[in-house]
PDB file of C-alpha atoms in Angstrom:
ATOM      1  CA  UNK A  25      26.025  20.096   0.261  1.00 63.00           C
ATOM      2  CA  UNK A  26      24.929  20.619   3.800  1.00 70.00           C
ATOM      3  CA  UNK A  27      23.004  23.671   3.027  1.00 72.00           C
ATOM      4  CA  UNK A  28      21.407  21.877   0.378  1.00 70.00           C
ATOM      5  CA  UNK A  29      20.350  18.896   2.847  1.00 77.00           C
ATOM      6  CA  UNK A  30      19.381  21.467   5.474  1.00 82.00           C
ATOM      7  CA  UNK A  31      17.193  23.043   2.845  1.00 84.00           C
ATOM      8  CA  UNK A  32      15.665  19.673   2.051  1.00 84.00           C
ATOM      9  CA  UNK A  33      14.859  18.245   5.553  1.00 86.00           C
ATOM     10  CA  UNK A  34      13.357  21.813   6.152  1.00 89.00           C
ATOM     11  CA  UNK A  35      10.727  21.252   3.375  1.00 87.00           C
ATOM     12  CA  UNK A  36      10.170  17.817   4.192  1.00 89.00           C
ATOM     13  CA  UNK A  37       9.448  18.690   7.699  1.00 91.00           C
ATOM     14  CA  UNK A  38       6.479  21.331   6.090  1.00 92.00           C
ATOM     15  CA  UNK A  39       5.308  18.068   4.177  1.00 91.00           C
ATOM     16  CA  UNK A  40       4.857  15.712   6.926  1.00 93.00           C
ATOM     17  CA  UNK A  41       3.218  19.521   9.067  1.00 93.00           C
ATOM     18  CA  UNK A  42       0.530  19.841   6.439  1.00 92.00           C
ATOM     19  CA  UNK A  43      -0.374  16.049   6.291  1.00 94.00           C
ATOM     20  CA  UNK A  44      -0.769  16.372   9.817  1.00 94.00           C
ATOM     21  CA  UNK A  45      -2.919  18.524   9.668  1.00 94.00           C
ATOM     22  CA  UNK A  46      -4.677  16.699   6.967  1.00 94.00           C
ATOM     23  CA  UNK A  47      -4.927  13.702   9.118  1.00 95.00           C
ATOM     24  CA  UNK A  48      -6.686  15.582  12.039  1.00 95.00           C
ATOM     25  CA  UNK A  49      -9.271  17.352   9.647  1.00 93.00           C
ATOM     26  CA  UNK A  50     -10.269  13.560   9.020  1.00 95.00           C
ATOM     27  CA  UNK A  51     -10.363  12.570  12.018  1.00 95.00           C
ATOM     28  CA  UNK A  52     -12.546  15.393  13.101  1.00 93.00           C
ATOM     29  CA  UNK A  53     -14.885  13.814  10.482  1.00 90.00           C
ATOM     30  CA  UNK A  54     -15.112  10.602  12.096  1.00 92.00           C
ATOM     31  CA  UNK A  55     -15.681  11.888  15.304  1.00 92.00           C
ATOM     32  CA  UNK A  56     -18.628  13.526  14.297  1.00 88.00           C
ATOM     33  CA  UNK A  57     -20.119  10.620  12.866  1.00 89.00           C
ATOM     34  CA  UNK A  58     -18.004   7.772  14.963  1.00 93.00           C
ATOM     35  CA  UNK A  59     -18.123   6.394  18.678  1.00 94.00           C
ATOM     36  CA  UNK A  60     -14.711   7.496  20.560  1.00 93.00           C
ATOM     37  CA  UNK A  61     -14.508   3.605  21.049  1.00 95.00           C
ATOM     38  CA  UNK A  62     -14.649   3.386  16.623  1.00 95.00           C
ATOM     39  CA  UNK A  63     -12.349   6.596  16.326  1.00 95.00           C
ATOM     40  CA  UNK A  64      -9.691   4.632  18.189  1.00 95.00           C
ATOM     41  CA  UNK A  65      -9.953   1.605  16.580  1.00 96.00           C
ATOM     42  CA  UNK A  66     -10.195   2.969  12.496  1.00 96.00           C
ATOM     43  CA  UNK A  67      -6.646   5.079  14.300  1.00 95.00           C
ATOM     44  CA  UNK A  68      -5.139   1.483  15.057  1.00 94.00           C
ATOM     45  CA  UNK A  69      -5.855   0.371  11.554  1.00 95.00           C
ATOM     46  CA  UNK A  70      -4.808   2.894   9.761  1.00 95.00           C
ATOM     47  CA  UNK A  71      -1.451   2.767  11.889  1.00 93.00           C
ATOM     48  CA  UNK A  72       0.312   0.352   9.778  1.00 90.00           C
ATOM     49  CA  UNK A  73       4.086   0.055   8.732  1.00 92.00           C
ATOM     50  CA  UNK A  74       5.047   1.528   5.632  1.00 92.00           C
ATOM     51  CA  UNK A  75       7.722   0.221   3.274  1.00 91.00           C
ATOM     52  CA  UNK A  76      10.854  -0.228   5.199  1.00 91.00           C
ATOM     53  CA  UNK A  77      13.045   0.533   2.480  1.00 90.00           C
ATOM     54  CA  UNK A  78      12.338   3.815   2.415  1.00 91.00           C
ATOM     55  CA  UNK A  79      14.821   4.494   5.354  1.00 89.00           C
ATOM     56  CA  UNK A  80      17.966   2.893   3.675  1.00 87.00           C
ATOM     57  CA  UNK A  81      16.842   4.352  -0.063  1.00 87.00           C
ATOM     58  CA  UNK A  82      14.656   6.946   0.516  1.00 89.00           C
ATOM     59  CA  UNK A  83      11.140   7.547  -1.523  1.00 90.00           C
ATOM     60  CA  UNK A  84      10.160   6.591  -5.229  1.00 89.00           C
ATOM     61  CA  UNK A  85       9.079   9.858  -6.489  1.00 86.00           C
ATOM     62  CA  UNK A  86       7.048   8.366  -9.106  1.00 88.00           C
ATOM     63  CA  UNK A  87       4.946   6.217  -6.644  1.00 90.00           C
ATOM     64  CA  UNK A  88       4.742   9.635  -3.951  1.00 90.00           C
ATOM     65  CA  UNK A  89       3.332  11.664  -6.834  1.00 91.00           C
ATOM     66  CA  UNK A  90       0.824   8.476  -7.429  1.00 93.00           C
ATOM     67  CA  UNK A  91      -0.383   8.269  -4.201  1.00 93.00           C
ATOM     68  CA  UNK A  92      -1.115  12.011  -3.470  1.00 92.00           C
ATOM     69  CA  UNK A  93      -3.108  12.398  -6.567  1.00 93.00           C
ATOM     70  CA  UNK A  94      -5.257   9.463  -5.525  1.00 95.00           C
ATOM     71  CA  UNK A  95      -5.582  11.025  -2.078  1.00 94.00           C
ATOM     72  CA  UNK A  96      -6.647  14.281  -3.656  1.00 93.00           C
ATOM     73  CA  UNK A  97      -9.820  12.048  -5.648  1.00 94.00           C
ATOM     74  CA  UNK A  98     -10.566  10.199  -2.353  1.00 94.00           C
ATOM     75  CA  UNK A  99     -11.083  13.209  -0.525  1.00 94.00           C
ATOM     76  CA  UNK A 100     -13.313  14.957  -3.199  1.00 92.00           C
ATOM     77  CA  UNK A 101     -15.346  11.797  -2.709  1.00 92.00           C
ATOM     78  CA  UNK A 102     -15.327  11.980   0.616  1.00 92.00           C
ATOM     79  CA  UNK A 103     -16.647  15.641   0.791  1.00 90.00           C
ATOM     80  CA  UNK A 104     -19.607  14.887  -1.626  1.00 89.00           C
ATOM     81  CA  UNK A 105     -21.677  13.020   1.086  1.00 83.00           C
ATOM     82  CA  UNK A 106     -20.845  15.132   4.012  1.00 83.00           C
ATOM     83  CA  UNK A 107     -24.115  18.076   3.380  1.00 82.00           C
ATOM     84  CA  UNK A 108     -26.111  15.427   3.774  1.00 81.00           C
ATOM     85  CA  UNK A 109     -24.235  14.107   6.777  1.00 80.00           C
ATOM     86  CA  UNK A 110     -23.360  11.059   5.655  1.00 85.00           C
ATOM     87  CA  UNK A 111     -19.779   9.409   6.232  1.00 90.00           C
ATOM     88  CA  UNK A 112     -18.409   6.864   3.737  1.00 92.00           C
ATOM     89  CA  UNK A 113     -15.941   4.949   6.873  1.00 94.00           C
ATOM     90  CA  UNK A 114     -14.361   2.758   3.929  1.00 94.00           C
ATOM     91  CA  UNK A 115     -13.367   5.843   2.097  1.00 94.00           C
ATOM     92  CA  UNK A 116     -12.255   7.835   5.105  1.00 95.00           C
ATOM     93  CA  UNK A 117     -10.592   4.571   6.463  1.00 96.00           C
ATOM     94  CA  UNK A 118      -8.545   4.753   2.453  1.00 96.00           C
ATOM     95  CA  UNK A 119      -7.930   8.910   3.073  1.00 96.00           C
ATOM     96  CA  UNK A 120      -6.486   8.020   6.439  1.00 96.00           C
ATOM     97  CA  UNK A 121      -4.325   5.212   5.262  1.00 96.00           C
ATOM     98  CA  UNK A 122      -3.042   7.255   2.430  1.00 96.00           C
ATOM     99  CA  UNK A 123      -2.368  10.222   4.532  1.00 96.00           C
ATOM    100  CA  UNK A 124      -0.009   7.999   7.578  1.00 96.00           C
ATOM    101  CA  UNK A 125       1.515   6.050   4.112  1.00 96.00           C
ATOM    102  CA  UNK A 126       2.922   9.817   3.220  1.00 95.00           C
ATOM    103  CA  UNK A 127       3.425  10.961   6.447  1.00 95.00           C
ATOM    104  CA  UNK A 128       5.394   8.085   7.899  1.00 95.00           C
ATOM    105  CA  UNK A 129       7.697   7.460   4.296  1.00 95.00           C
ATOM    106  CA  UNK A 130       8.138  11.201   3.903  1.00 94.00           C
ATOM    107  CA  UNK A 131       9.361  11.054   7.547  1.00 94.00           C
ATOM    108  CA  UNK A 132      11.860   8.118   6.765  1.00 94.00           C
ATOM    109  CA  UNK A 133      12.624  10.287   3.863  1.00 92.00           C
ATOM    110  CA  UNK A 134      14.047  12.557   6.106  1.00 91.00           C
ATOM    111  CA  UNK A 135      15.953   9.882   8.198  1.00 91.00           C
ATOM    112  CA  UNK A 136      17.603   8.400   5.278  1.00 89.00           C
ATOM    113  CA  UNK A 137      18.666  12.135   4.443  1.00 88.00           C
ATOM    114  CA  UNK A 138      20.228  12.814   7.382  1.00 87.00           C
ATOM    115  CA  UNK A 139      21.978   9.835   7.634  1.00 86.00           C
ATOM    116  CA  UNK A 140      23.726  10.257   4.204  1.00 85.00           C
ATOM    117  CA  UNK A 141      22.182   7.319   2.918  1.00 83.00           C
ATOM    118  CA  UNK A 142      20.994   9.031  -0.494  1.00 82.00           C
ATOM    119  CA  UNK A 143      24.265  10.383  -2.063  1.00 77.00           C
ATOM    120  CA  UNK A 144      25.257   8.891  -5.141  1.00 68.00           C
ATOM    121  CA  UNK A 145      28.318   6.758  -3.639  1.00 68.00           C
ATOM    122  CA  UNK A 146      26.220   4.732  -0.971  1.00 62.00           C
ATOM    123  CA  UNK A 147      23.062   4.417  -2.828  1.00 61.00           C
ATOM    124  CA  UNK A 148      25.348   2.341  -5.712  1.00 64.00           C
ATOM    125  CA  UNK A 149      26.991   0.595  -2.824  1.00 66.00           C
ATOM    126  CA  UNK A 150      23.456  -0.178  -0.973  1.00 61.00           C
ATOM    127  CA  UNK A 151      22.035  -1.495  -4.673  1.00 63.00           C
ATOM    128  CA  UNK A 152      25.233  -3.847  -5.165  1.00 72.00           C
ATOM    129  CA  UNK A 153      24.644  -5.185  -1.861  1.00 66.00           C
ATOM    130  CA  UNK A 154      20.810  -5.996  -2.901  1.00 63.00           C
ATOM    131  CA  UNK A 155      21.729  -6.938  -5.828  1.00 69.00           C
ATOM    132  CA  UNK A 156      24.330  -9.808  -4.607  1.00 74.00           C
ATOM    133  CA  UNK A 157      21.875 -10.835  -1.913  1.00 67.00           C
ATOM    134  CA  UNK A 158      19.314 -11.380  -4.127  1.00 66.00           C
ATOM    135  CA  UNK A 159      21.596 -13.622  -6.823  1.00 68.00           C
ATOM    136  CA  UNK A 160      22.600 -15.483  -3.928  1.00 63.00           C
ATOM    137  CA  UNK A 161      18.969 -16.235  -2.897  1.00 58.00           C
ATOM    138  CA  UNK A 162      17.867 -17.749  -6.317  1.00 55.00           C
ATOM    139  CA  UNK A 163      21.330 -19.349  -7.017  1.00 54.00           C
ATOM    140  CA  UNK A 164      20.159 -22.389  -5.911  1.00 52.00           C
ATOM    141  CA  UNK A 165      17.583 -23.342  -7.664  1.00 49.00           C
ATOM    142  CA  UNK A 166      18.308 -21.645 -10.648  1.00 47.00           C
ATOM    143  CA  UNK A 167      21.685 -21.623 -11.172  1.00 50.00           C
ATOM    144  CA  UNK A 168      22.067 -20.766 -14.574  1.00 50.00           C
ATOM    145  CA  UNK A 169      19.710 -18.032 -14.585  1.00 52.00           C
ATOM    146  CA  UNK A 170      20.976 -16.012 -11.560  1.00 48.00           C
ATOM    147  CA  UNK A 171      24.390 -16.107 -13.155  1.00 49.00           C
ATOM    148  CA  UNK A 172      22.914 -14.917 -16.328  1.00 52.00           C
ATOM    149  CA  UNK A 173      20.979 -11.980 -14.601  1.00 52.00           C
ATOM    150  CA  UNK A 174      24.043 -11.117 -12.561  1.00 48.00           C
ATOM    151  CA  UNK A 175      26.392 -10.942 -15.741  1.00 51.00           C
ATOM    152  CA  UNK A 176      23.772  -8.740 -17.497  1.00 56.00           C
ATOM    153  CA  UNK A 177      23.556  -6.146 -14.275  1.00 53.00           C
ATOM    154  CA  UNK A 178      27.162  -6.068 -13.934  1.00 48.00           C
ATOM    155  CA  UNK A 179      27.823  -5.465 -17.511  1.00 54.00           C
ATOM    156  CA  UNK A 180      25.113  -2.660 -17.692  1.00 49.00           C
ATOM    157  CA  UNK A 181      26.713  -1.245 -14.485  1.00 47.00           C
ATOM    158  CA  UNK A 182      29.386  -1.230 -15.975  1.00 47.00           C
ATOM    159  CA  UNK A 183      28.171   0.801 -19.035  1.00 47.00           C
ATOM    160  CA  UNK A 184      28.553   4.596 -19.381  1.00 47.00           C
ATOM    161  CA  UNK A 185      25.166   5.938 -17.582  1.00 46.00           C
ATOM    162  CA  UNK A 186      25.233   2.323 -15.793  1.00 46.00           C
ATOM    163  CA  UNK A 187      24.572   2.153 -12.173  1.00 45.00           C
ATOM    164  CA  UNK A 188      22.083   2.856  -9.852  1.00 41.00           C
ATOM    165  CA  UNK A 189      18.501   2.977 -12.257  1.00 42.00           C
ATOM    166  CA  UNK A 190      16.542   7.063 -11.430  1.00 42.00           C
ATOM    167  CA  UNK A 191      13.084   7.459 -11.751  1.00 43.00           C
ATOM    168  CA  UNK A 192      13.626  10.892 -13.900  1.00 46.00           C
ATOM    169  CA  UNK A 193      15.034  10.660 -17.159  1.00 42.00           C
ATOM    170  CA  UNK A 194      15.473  14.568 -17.688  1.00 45.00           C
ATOM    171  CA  UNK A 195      18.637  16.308 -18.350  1.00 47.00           C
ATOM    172  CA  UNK A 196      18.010  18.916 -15.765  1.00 47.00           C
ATOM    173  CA  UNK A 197      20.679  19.698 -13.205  1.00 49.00           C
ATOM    174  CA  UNK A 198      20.108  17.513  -9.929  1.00 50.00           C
ATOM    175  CA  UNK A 199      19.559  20.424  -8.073  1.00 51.00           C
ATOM    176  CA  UNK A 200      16.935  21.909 -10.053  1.00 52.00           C
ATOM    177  CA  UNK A 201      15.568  18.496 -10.278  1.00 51.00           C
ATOM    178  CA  UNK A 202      15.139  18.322  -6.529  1.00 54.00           C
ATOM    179  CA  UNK A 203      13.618  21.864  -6.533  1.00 56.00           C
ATOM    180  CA  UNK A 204      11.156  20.589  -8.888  1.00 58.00           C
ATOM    181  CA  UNK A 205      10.358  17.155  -7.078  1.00 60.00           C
ATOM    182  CA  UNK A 206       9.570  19.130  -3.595  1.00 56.00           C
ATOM    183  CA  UNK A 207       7.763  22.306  -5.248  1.00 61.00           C
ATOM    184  CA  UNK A 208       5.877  19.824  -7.005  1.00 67.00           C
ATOM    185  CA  UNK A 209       4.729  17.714  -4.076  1.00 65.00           C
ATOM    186  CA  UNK A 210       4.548  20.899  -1.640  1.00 64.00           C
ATOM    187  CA  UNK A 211       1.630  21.537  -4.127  1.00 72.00           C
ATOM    188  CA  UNK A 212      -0.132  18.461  -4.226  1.00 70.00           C
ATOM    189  CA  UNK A 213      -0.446  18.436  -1.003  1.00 71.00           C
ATOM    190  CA  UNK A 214      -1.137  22.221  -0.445  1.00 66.00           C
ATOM    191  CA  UNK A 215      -4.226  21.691  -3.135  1.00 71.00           C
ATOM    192  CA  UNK A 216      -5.254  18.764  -0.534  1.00 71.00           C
ATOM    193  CA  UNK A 217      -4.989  20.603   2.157  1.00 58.00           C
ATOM    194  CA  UNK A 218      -7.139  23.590   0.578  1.00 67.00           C
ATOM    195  CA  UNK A 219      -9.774  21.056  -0.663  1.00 64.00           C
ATOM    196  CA  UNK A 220     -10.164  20.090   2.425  1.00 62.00           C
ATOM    197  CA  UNK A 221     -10.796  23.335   4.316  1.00 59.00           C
ATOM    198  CA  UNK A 222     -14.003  23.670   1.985  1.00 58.00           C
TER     199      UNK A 222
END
């Protein structure tokens, strides 16, 4: 519904605030250890595109979940040589990368949301299409197997529960399910933030 979607772009925008503000609490650790001139340039490398798909199918839950808990164990690590002013770059450099990874898909997230891209109807539509595309690609040199691998997708799409493959198996409602997905990652990345601040 539109409230729904409303409701969703409104906690994805307080995602992508508090990894902001994640990102400058790093950076305010490399510029007291770190020339200007090496603050701008660890900012250009860290800068780097993020999955592309995440626009036209929005995120894999599974692999956002992933990557905040490993940002959460870089960061401790981080912290445990600051007392003694000390500043790992290559694990900053990995907190920072993490950080713009989440803050850039989240925001595509939100794009693909607000373009209708991630109903039901066009995501099956948008998988089809990828699906051809790619059976078209290895047609020619393997003929036989690309029209073996196409039978066997259409089939199973064709199956009762067929379709479009989700990265949660429960039987919850979808809505509750969605709850659940940005409660959960609202608190990864409020336990970040609050690790952080110490």
């Amino acid at each position: 519904t539109a409230e729904g979607t409303v409701a969703t772009e409104e906690y994805l925008q307080k995602i992508v605030s508090s990894l902001n503000l994640i990102s400058q609490r790093l950076f305010t650790c490399a510029y007291c250890s770190m020339e200007a001139q090496e603050v701008d340039q660890l900012r250009m490398e860290v800068n780097q595109p993020v999955d592309p798909s995440v626009e036209f199918f929005g995120l894999e839950w599974s692999s956002v979940f992933s990557t905040c808990h490993t940002l959460g164990l870089e960061i401790r690590k981080l912290k445990t040589s600051l007392p003694q002013k000390l500043l790992n770059v290559d694990r900053l450099r990995a907190c920072l990368t993490l950080t713009h990874q989440l803050q850039a898909e989240t925001e595509m997230h939100a794009v693909a949301l607000g373009a209708g891209r991630l109903c039901s109807t066009k995501l099956a539509e948008q998988w089809r299409e990828q699906q051809t595309m790619s059976n078209v690609g290895r047609s020619d040199s393997y003929p036989q197997d690309a029209a073996a691998k196409h039978k066997q997708q259409k089939n199973s799409y064709n199956k009762p529960g067929g379709g479009v493959k989700t990265t949660d198996s429960s039987d919850l409602p979808p809505k509750d399910l969605k709850k659940r997905r940005r409660s959960s990652i609202m608190e990864g990345i409020s336990n970040i933030f609050n690790n952080i601040k110490k």
